[in-house]
XYZ file of C-alpha atoms in Angstrom:
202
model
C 0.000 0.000 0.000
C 1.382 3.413 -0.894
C 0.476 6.628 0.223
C 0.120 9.531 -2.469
C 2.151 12.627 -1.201
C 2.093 16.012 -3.036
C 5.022 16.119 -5.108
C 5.972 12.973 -4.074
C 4.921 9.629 -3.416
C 5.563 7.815 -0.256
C 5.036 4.014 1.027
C 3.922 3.351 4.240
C 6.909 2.222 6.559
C 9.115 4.687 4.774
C 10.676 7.644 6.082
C 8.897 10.661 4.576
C 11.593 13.514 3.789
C 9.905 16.405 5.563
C 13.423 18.170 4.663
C 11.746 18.918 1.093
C 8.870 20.535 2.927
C 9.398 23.803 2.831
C 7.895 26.503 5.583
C 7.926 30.254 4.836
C 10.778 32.367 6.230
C 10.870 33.729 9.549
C 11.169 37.662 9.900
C 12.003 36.789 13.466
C 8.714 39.168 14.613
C 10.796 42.589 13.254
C 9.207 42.536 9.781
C 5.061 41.976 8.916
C 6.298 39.683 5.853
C 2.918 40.218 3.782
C 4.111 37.884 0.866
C 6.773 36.031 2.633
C 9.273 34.067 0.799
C 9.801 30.284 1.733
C 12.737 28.548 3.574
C 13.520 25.181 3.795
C 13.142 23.100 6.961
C 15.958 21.563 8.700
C 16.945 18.673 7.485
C 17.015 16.868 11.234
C 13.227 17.460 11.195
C 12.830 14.422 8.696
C 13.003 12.393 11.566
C 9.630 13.820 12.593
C 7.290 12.522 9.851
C 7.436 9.077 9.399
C 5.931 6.189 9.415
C 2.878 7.891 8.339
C 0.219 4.798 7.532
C -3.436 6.761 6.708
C -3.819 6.822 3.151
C -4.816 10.306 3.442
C -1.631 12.239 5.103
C 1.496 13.272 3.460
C 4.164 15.004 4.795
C 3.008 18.352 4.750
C 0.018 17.855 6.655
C 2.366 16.639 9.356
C 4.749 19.295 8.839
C 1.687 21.751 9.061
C 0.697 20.371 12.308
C 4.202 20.237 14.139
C 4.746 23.739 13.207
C 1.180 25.282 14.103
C 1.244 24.100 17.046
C 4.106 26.058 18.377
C 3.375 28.801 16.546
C -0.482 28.939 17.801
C 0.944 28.113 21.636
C 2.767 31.748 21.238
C 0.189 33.769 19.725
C -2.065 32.530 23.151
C 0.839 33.338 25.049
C 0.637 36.846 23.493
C -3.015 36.883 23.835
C -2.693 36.370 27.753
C -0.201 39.053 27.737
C -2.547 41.829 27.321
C -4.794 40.529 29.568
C -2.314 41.059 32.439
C -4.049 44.152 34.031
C -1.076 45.923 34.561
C -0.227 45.765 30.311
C -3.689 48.402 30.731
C -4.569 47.062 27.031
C -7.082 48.933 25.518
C -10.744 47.018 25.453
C -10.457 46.375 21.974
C -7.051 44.793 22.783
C -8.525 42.517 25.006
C -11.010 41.881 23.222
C -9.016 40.756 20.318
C -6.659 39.148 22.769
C -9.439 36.762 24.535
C -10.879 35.598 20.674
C -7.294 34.673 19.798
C -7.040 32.465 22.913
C -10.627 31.172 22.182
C -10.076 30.375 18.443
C -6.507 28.938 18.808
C -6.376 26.555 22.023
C -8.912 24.545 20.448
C -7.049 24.332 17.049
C -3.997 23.481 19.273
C -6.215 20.407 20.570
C -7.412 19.410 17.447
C -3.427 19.214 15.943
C -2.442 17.109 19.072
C -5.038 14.423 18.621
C -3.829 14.636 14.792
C -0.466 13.731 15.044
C -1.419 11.615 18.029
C -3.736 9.569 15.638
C -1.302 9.536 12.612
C 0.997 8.111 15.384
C 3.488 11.404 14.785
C 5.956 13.265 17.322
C 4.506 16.110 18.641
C 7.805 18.465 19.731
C 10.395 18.332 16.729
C 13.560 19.522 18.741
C 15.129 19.463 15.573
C 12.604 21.891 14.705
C 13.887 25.770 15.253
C 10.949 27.378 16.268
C 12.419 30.661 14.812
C 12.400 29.154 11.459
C 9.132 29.883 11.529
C 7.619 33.008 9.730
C 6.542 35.785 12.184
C 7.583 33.950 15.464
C 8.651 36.534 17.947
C 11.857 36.633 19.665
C 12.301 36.200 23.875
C 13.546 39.438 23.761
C 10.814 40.909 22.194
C 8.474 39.468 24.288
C 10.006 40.565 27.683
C 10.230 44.199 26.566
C 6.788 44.124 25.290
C 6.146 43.077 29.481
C 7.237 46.267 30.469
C 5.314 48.377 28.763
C 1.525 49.595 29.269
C -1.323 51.932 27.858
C -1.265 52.678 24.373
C 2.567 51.803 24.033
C 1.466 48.193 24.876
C -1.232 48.247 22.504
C 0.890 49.464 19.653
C 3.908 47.132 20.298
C 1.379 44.408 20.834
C -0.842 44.667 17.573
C 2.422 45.470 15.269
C 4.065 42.130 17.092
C 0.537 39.774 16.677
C 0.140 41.405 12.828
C 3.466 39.990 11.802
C 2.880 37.348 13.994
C -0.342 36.538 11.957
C 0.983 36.866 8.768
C 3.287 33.857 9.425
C 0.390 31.814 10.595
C -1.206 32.499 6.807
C 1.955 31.756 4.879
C 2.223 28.389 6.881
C -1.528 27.851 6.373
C -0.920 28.275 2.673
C 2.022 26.324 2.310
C -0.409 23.993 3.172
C -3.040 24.338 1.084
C -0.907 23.801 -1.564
C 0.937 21.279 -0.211
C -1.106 19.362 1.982
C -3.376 16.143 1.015
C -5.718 15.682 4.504
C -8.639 17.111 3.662
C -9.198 18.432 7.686
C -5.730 19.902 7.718
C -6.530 21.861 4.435
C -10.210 23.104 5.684
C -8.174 24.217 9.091
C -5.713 25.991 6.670
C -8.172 27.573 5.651
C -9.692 28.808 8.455
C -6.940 30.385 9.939
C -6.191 32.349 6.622
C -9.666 33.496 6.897
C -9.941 34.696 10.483
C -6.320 35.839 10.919
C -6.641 37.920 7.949
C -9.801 39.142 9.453
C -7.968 39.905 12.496
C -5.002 41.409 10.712
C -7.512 44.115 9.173
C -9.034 44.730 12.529
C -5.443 46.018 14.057
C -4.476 47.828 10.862
């Protein structure tokens, strides 16, 4: 039994190269990359997809996954940032910041139990989470922790903006690239409501 992978084609068993996967490339949280250009996973994260045996999951749709998750997990941490009440976000801040939390822990769930069903590592260590597009650096993050009132909400939204166009370039990465047909609707979802969002902080 083989399983059909977009470009390739991959038998069950065998070690699925998630090295020719390629993710977009990070700006590191400095830039908003609106049309970002790709960059190729490392080649250690092969490792992480294999072994795939449904019929209906390639490579990408695992790749997908591993990175989301990660990249969804800092976008909540974000979210609970500004709802520290000494950040003194705006309401519409907060307000932004408690739908991000609500729309993203579940689609963190829903990965888990996806690469827990497609029998798939979870963590990548070999994984740089900062190859990721719009991933924001420790740095970053601690400075945006000192600040409050409208320089909070300015640093924040310019940070979660950039931070949101990653998500999309990943999500479309895997629309094109992807074969499950849930990973591709979730894809899709996220391009659709963080886009949404993106226009609301403009």
């Amino acid at each position: 039994m083989r399983i059909t992978n977009r470009p390739a084609v991959v038998t069950i068993g065998s070690v699925m190269v998630a090295g020719a996967l390629v993710l977009t490339a990070c700006g590191g949280g400095d830039d908003a990359a609106s049309d970002a250009t790709r960059s190729t996973v490392p080649a250690e994260a092969s490792t992480a997809a294999t072994d795939v045996d449904q019929a209906d999951v390639n490579a990408s749709d695992v790749m997908f996954a591993q990175g989301m998750i990660p990249h969804h997990s800092q976008a909540v941490e974000l979210a609970a940032l500004a709802l520290v009440p000494e950040r003194e976000a705006s309401p519409d801040v907060r307000d932004l910041a408690q739908r991000v939390q609500a729309g993203q822990d579940p689609e963190i769930e829903q990965m888990t139990d996806w690469l827990t069903s497609w029998d798939q590592p979870i963590d990548v260590p070999a994984m740089d989470d900062m190859d990721m597009d719009g991933m924001v650096a420790t740095a970053q993050i601690d400075a945006l922790a000192t600040l409050s009132g409208s320089e909070f909400d300015a640093e924040w939204s310019r940070l979660m903006i950039a931070h949101h166009e990653g998500a999309i370039a990943m999500a479309k990465t895997e629309v094109t690239d992807g074969l499950n047909r849930d990973a591709i609707s979730l894809a899709q979802d996220i391009i659709a409501a963080q886009q949404a969002e993106i226009e609301e902080l403009s």
